Amino acid sequence: MRFEGRMISIGKASGYVIKLSKPLSFLGEVDGCTGDLNIIHDNIANKILVFPRGKGSTVGSFVMYNLMIHKK
Amino acid sequence: MYESMGVRTTCSCIPYTGPNVPNFGEHVAWSESSALSFVNSFIGARTNREGGPGALAAAIIGKTANYGLHITKNRKPTVIINAEIDESIFSYSLLGQAVGMTIGDGIPYFCGISPGLEEAKAISASMAASGSIALYHVEGITPEASKYDISDLETIYISKDDLDVAYDKLNNTDNVQLIAIGCPHLTEKEMHQISHFLKGKKKVNKDVEIWFCTSNDVRKKCEEDVRIMEQFGRVLTDTCMVVTPIEESFHSTGTNSAKAGNYLPTLCSQKVMFNDLIKLMEVVI
């Protein structure tokens, strides 16, 4: 499968892909400490997350920061 | 620390009602999805959907990256939204929910509505919660609405059925333990309206707690309103029902805010009753 996205940072990665069909709000839908998703039963830690676009709170950026702090 | 650097601090999601409001065309870097949509749309300042860290970085260096909604051609409407609603805050919140669910992102151009500040606050918040809309135009109302050629745009009609779908999406209980009003924070005008409605009434149902959320500045200016509102519940400042761990005390919350209706289930494990302020107050009076 091939996805086109918007590049923010240069790099290469490989891993297990979680593909969401709906837009994602990191705030409320991703646990910043564990990487757990609460919209489906899965965890994004050390995986490649594919989603059509973001939605919702700009506090989502802090959730991403939290994921990084917790090495998820 | 920030105050010692000369930063004026306010813990409110409606900073655009305070003393430091950008001008039309000015480039800013705002976070808070509802506030940045308001300032883009209703004031005509220019910002992308920044997160807190990006906004803070921009504040420190006094610059922000020149892309996205800072550039005029990217501010052109992408779809026309035709809707007929009554003029209540709740209806604007519901319409925003429906539009966010229908188009997700893009720049809607509204016909047939006439939002004032409070209504724009509500629709900005709900479109940014149900979707990721950071800018909209309203025919005859917002400052950039007449600047763009919209003749080639598709028109989406938001029907009563669409509003019902949005309403059903956010409503999943008939019983509430808490009623939380003020998402985004109540303005002075809303404080006056609520106290006017509550004056002379009595809270009969003591089992339901009520929170009115606003900023410290607004509360200070509304002493008489606060006196009446506190006969019914708490007037909380510089916080709200979404950023508080209410799940430790409550399982179900009533709100007139679609934004709160989106986040209460996921952030605070709440069942939600989403309805007009007066209908919510009928639960307790």
Short mmCIF file of C-alpha atoms in Angstrom, two decimals:
data_model
loop_
_atom_site.label_atom_id
_atom_site.label_comp_id
_atom_site.label_asym_id
_atom_site.label_seq_id
_atom_site.Cartn_x
_atom_site.Cartn_y
_atom_site.Cartn_z
CA MET A 1 0.00 0.00 0.00
CA ARG A 2 1.22 3.49 -0.73
CA PHE A 3 0.32 6.64 1.28
CA GLU A 4 1.25 10.19 0.49
CA GLY A 5 1.83 12.55 3.40
CA ARG A 6 3.17 15.99 4.21
CA MET A 7 6.85 15.99 5.07
CA ILE A 8 7.83 17.77 8.27
CA SER A 9 11.20 16.17 9.00
CA ILE A 10 13.65 14.27 6.83
CA GLY A 11 14.33 10.67 7.78
CA LYS A 12 13.64 7.00 7.20
CA ALA A 13 11.81 4.57 9.42
CA SER A 14 10.38 1.12 9.15
CA GLY A 15 7.97 -0.75 11.37
CA TYR A 16 4.51 -2.11 12.02
CA VAL A 17 1.83 0.25 10.63
CA ILE A 18 -1.38 1.23 12.38
CA LYS A 19 -3.69 2.83 9.82
CA LEU A 20 -6.67 4.85 11.01
CA SER A 21 -9.53 5.68 8.69
CA LYS A 22 -10.74 8.71 10.69
CA PRO A 23 -9.02 11.97 11.72
CA LEU A 24 -7.22 11.80 15.06
CA SER A 25 -7.21 14.11 18.07
CA PHE A 26 -4.06 13.32 20.04
CA LEU A 27 -5.75 14.99 23.03
CA GLY A 28 -8.20 12.49 24.48
CA GLU A 29 -7.54 9.74 21.95
CA VAL A 30 -3.88 8.93 22.66
CA ASP A 31 -2.40 8.32 26.11
CA GLY A 32 0.81 10.38 26.21
CA CYS A 33 2.40 8.17 28.89
CA THR A 34 1.69 4.72 27.44
CA GLY A 35 0.93 5.25 23.73
CA ASP A 36 -2.43 3.53 24.13
CA LEU A 37 -5.11 4.50 21.62
CA ASN A 38 -8.60 4.64 23.07
CA ILE A 39 -10.53 4.82 19.79
CA ILE A 40 -9.35 1.31 18.86
CA HIS A 41 -7.68 -1.29 21.07
CA ASP A 42 -4.04 -0.73 20.12
CA ASN A 43 -0.82 0.99 21.13
CA ILE A 44 1.25 3.29 18.90
CA ALA A 45 4.58 2.94 20.74
CA ASN A 46 7.44 2.08 18.35
CA LYS A 47 5.03 1.75 15.45
CA ILE A 48 4.21 3.86 12.41
CA LEU A 49 0.89 5.66 12.80
CA VAL A 50 -0.95 6.59 9.59
CA PHE A 51 -4.04 8.81 9.81
CA PRO A 52 -5.80 11.02 7.26
CA ARG A 53 -5.40 14.25 9.26
CA GLY A 54 -5.38 15.68 12.76
CA LYS A 55 -8.38 17.26 14.41
CA GLY A 56 -9.27 18.92 17.65
CA SER A 57 -7.19 20.44 20.39
CA THR A 58 -3.81 22.07 19.86
CA VAL A 59 -2.94 20.52 23.25
CA GLY A 60 -2.30 17.43 21.11
CA SER A 61 1.23 18.78 20.64
CA PHE A 62 1.85 18.30 24.38
CA VAL A 63 0.62 14.71 24.08
CA MET A 64 3.26 14.12 21.36
CA TYR A 65 5.87 15.74 23.60
CA ASN A 66 4.77 13.46 26.44
CA LEU A 67 5.09 10.41 24.14
CA MET A 68 8.65 11.47 23.39
CA ILE A 69 9.50 11.98 27.09
CA HIS A 70 8.15 8.49 27.82
CA LYS A 71 10.02 7.03 24.81
CA LYS A 72 6.83 5.73 23.20
CA MET B 1 8.86 33.44 35.70
CA TYR B 2 6.89 34.63 32.66
CA GLU B 3 5.63 37.68 34.57
CA SER B 4 9.20 38.68 35.42
CA MET B 5 9.91 38.58 31.65
CA GLY B 6 7.09 41.09 31.08
CA VAL B 7 4.51 38.54 29.90
CA ARG B 8 0.93 39.26 30.85
CA THR B 9 -0.51 35.94 32.02
CA THR B 10 -4.14 34.89 31.78
CA CYS B 11 -5.41 31.32 32.02
CA SER B 12 -8.38 31.87 29.74
CA CYS B 13 -9.38 30.31 26.44
CA ILE B 14 -10.93 33.64 25.31
CA PRO B 15 -7.88 35.94 25.53
CA TYR B 16 -9.34 37.93 22.62
CA THR B 17 -11.82 39.57 25.03
CA GLY B 18 -8.91 40.96 27.05
CA PRO B 19 -6.63 43.94 26.50
CA ASN B 20 -4.10 42.33 24.14
CA VAL B 21 -5.94 41.67 20.87
CA PRO B 22 -4.09 41.58 17.53
CA ASN B 23 -5.16 43.84 14.68
CA PHE B 24 -6.57 42.90 11.28
CA GLY B 25 -3.84 41.42 9.09
CA GLU B 26 -1.34 41.07 11.91
CA HIS B 27 0.71 37.83 12.00
CA VAL B 28 0.47 35.93 15.27
CA ALA B 29 1.18 32.38 16.49
CA TRP B 30 -1.72 31.23 18.62
CA SER B 31 -2.58 27.89 20.11
CA GLU B 32 -5.97 26.96 21.64
CA SER B 33 -7.95 25.71 18.68
CA SER B 34 -11.06 27.80 19.38
CA ALA B 35 -9.24 31.06 20.09
CA LEU B 36 -7.02 30.85 17.01
CA SER B 37 -10.03 30.17 14.79
CA PHE B 38 -11.81 33.19 16.31
CA VAL B 39 -8.83 35.49 15.82
CA ASN B 40 -8.27 34.27 12.23
CA SER B 41 -11.92 34.52 11.26
CA PHE B 42 -13.59 37.24 13.29
CA ILE B 43 -10.65 39.61 13.70
CA GLY B 44 -8.69 38.79 10.56
CA ALA B 45 -5.31 38.37 12.22
CA ARG B 46 -3.31 35.48 10.75
CA THR B 47 -2.24 32.34 12.54
CA ASN B 48 -1.83 28.65 11.86
CA ARG B 49 -3.05 26.02 14.31
CA GLU B 50 -0.05 26.19 16.59
CA GLY B 51 0.51 23.89 19.53
CA GLY B 52 1.60 25.38 22.84
CA PRO B 53 5.32 24.62 22.34
CA GLY B 54 5.33 26.22 18.86
CA ALA B 55 3.44 29.29 20.05
CA LEU B 56 5.84 29.72 22.96
CA ALA B 57 8.85 29.37 20.65
CA ALA B 58 7.37 32.04 18.36
CA ALA B 59 6.80 34.34 21.35
CA ILE B 60 10.43 34.00 22.45
CA ILE B 61 11.95 34.90 19.08
CA GLY B 62 9.14 37.20 17.88
CA LYS B 63 8.75 35.33 14.58
CA THR B 64 6.70 32.50 13.16
CA ALA B 65 7.10 30.45 9.99
CA ASN B 66 5.50 32.12 6.95
CA TYR B 67 3.33 29.33 5.57
CA GLY B 68 -0.29 28.15 5.65
CA LEU B 69 -2.81 30.73 6.84
CA HIS B 70 -0.21 33.54 6.97
CA ILE B 71 -0.36 33.63 3.18
CA THR B 72 -3.33 35.37 1.54
CA LYS B 73 -4.07 32.79 -1.17
CA ASN B 74 -4.38 30.06 1.46
CA ARG B 75 -7.15 31.98 3.24
CA LYS B 76 -9.61 31.65 0.37
CA PRO B 77 -12.85 29.80 1.24
CA THR B 78 -12.96 26.18 0.05
CA VAL B 79 -16.68 25.42 0.44
CA ILE B 80 -19.92 27.36 0.92
CA ILE B 81 -22.05 26.32 3.87
CA ASN B 82 -25.71 27.23 3.75
CA ALA B 83 -27.55 26.77 7.02
CA GLU B 84 -30.61 28.08 8.75
CA ILE B 85 -30.51 28.06 12.52
CA ASP B 86 -32.04 30.05 15.35
CA GLU B 87 -29.69 32.54 16.91
CA SER B 88 -28.94 30.79 20.20
CA ILE B 89 -25.39 30.03 21.31
CA PHE B 90 -26.35 26.35 21.46
CA SER B 91 -27.44 26.36 17.81
CA TYR B 92 -24.12 27.85 16.74
CA SER B 93 -22.30 25.23 18.75
CA LEU B 94 -24.41 22.48 17.16
CA LEU B 95 -23.94 23.90 13.66
CA GLY B 96 -20.16 23.97 14.18
CA GLN B 97 -20.27 20.34 15.29
CA ALA B 98 -22.22 19.38 12.16
CA VAL B 99 -19.88 21.32 9.85
CA GLY B 100 -16.75 19.86 11.49
CA MET B 101 -18.20 16.36 11.13
CA THR B 102 -19.22 17.01 7.50
CA ILE B 103 -16.17 18.72 6.01
CA GLY B 104 -13.43 17.94 8.60
CA ASP B 105 -11.06 20.64 7.47
CA GLY B 106 -10.95 23.41 4.90
CA ILE B 107 -12.23 26.98 5.05
CA PRO B 108 -16.04 27.23 5.11
CA TYR B 109 -17.86 30.33 3.83
CA PHE B 110 -21.15 30.66 5.70
CA CYS B 111 -24.34 32.14 4.29
CA GLY B 112 -27.49 32.73 6.29
CA ILE B 113 -26.05 33.21 9.77
CA SER B 114 -25.17 36.35 11.73
CA PRO B 115 -22.86 35.51 14.62
CA GLY B 116 -21.86 38.11 17.20
CA LEU B 117 -18.82 37.61 19.42
CA GLU B 118 -20.41 34.94 21.63
CA GLU B 119 -21.85 32.97 18.71
CA ALA B 120 -18.51 33.14 16.87
CA LYS B 121 -16.81 31.87 20.02
CA ALA B 122 -19.16 28.88 20.08
CA ILE B 123 -18.88 27.94 16.40
CA SER B 124 -15.09 28.45 16.36
CA ALA B 125 -14.78 26.04 19.28
CA SER B 126 -17.04 23.32 17.95
CA MET B 127 -15.62 23.30 14.39
CA ALA B 128 -12.10 23.04 15.83
CA ALA B 129 -13.11 20.14 18.09
CA SER B 130 -15.19 18.04 15.68
CA GLY B 131 -12.85 18.92 12.80
CA SER B 132 -9.66 20.91 12.39
CA ILE B 133 -11.10 24.14 11.02
CA ALA B 134 -8.84 27.10 11.78
CA LEU B 135 -10.49 29.78 9.62
CA TYR B 136 -13.99 30.49 8.32
CA HIS B 137 -15.74 33.39 6.67
CA VAL B 138 -19.30 34.63 7.23
CA GLU B 139 -21.03 36.61 4.49
CA GLY B 140 -21.53 40.21 5.56
CA ILE B 141 -19.94 39.65 8.97
CA THR B 142 -16.27 38.64 9.01
CA PRO B 143 -13.64 41.09 7.71
CA GLU B 144 -12.24 38.99 4.85
CA ALA B 145 -15.51 37.48 3.61
CA SER B 146 -15.94 39.85 0.65
CA LYS B 147 -12.32 39.60 -0.52
CA TYR B 148 -12.53 36.28 -2.32
CA ASP B 149 -14.26 35.01 -5.44
CA ILE B 150 -16.53 32.19 -4.31
CA SER B 151 -18.39 31.62 -7.59
CA ASP B 152 -16.60 28.32 -8.30
CA LEU B 153 -17.21 26.76 -4.88
CA GLU B 154 -19.43 23.83 -4.03
CA THR B 155 -22.33 24.58 -1.65
CA ILE B 156 -23.20 22.21 1.19
CA TYR B 157 -26.59 22.60 2.81
CA ILE B 158 -26.65 21.73 6.49
CA SER B 159 -30.15 20.42 7.07
CA LYS B 160 -32.16 19.72 10.21
CA ASP B 161 -31.17 16.05 9.72
CA ASP B 162 -27.46 16.97 9.77
CA LEU B 163 -27.99 18.92 12.99
CA ASP B 164 -29.85 15.94 14.49
CA VAL B 165 -26.93 13.64 13.64
CA ALA B 166 -24.53 16.05 15.37
CA TYR B 167 -26.87 16.28 18.37
CA ASP B 168 -27.16 12.49 18.65
CA LYS B 169 -23.38 12.07 18.38
CA LEU B 170 -22.86 14.14 21.53
CA ASN B 171 -25.85 13.02 23.60
CA ASN B 172 -25.61 9.72 25.43
CA THR B 173 -27.34 10.21 28.79
CA ASP B 174 -30.50 11.73 30.28
CA ASN B 175 -29.09 11.92 33.80
CA VAL B 176 -26.39 14.33 34.92
CA GLN B 177 -24.45 14.80 38.12
CA LEU B 178 -22.74 17.98 36.96
CA ILE B 179 -23.81 20.80 34.67
CA ALA B 180 -20.79 22.66 33.31
CA ILE B 181 -21.27 25.91 31.41
CA GLY B 182 -18.53 28.08 29.94
CA CYS B 183 -16.62 26.17 27.27
CA PRO B 184 -15.08 28.36 25.96
CA HIS B 185 -15.16 30.68 28.99
CA LEU B 186 -18.22 32.85 29.58
CA THR B 187 -18.00 36.46 28.44
CA GLU B 188 -19.40 39.40 30.42
CA LYS B 189 -22.48 39.42 28.20
CA GLU B 190 -23.13 35.72 28.83
CA MET B 191 -22.64 36.21 32.59
CA HIS B 192 -25.31 38.96 32.46
CA GLN B 193 -27.66 36.75 30.39
CA ILE B 194 -27.31 33.76 32.71
CA SER B 195 -27.80 35.76 35.89
CA HIS B 196 -30.81 37.51 34.33
CA PHE B 197 -32.33 34.09 33.54
CA LEU B 198 -31.59 32.69 37.01
CA LYS B 199 -32.69 35.75 39.02
CA GLY B 200 -35.72 34.94 41.19
CA LYS B 201 -35.48 31.18 40.52
CA LYS B 202 -34.55 28.51 43.05
CA LYS B 203 -32.33 25.46 42.74
CA VAL B 204 -34.63 22.56 43.65
CA ASN B 205 -32.50 19.58 42.60
CA LYS B 206 -29.59 19.78 45.06
CA ASP B 207 -28.00 16.54 43.81
CA VAL B 208 -26.73 18.15 40.63
CA GLU B 209 -23.68 20.38 40.91
CA ILE B 210 -23.31 23.38 38.58
CA TRP B 211 -20.09 24.99 37.40
CA PHE B 212 -19.89 28.27 35.50
CA CYS B 213 -16.43 28.69 34.02
CA THR B 214 -14.95 32.05 33.09
CA SER B 215 -11.78 34.09 33.36
CA ASN B 216 -10.64 35.91 36.48
CA ASP B 217 -10.97 39.25 34.67
CA VAL B 218 -14.59 38.60 33.64
CA ARG B 219 -15.56 37.42 37.12
CA LYS B 220 -14.12 40.59 38.68
CA LYS B 221 -16.26 42.73 36.35
CA CYS B 222 -19.46 40.77 37.07
CA GLU B 223 -19.84 40.84 40.85
CA GLU B 224 -23.64 41.16 40.83
CA ASP B 225 -24.02 38.31 38.29
CA VAL B 226 -21.67 36.12 40.33
CA ARG B 227 -23.76 36.72 43.48
CA ILE B 228 -26.88 35.34 41.70
CA MET B 229 -25.05 32.49 39.93
CA GLU B 230 -23.45 31.31 43.17
CA GLN B 231 -26.91 30.52 44.54
CA PHE B 232 -26.94 27.75 41.90
CA GLY B 233 -23.34 26.62 41.66
CA ARG B 234 -19.72 27.62 41.55
CA VAL B 235 -18.25 30.35 39.38
CA LEU B 236 -14.83 28.92 38.61
CA THR B 237 -12.10 31.04 37.07
CA ASP B 238 -9.09 30.31 34.89
CA THR B 239 -9.96 26.60 34.61
CA CYS B 240 -12.75 24.47 33.12
CA MET B 241 -14.55 21.13 33.09
CA VAL B 242 -12.33 19.71 30.34
CA VAL B 243 -8.96 20.30 32.01
CA THR B 244 -10.08 19.19 35.49
CA PRO B 245 -10.05 15.50 36.54
CA ILE B 246 -13.83 15.52 37.07
CA GLU B 247 -14.02 11.74 36.60
CA GLU B 248 -12.90 11.44 40.22
CA SER B 249 -16.24 12.94 41.33
CA PHE B 250 -18.70 12.68 38.42
CA HIS B 251 -19.72 10.18 35.74
CA SER B 252 -22.16 12.27 33.71
CA THR B 253 -22.06 15.93 32.72
CA GLY B 254 -24.48 18.32 31.04
CA THR B 255 -23.07 21.04 28.82
CA ASN B 256 -24.22 23.47 26.13
CA SER B 257 -20.80 23.26 24.45
CA ALA B 258 -20.13 20.90 21.58
CA LYS B 259 -16.42 21.31 22.26
CA ALA B 260 -16.87 20.04 25.82
CA GLY B 261 -19.17 17.36 24.42
CA ASN B 262 -16.32 16.08 22.24
CA TYR B 263 -13.70 15.95 24.98
CA LEU B 264 -15.65 14.99 28.13
CA PRO B 265 -16.09 11.33 27.06
CA THR B 266 -12.46 10.77 26.03
CA LEU B 267 -10.59 13.03 28.48
CA CYS B 268 -12.81 12.74 31.55
CA SER B 269 -14.71 9.44 31.02
CA GLN B 270 -18.08 11.25 31.14
CA LYS B 271 -21.47 10.44 29.74
CA VAL B 272 -22.76 13.68 28.21
CA MET B 273 -26.03 15.55 27.93
CA PHE B 274 -25.56 18.25 25.28
CA ASN B 275 -28.35 20.80 25.23
CA ASP B 276 -29.34 24.44 25.42
CA LEU B 277 -28.50 26.28 28.67
CA ILE B 278 -32.16 26.77 29.55
CA LYS B 279 -32.97 23.06 29.00
CA LEU B 280 -30.00 22.12 31.19
CA MET B 281 -31.12 24.50 33.92
CA GLU B 282 -34.59 22.93 33.86
CA VAL B 283 -32.92 19.86 35.39
CA VAL B 284 -32.28 21.77 38.59
CA ILE B 285 -34.87 24.57 38.88
#
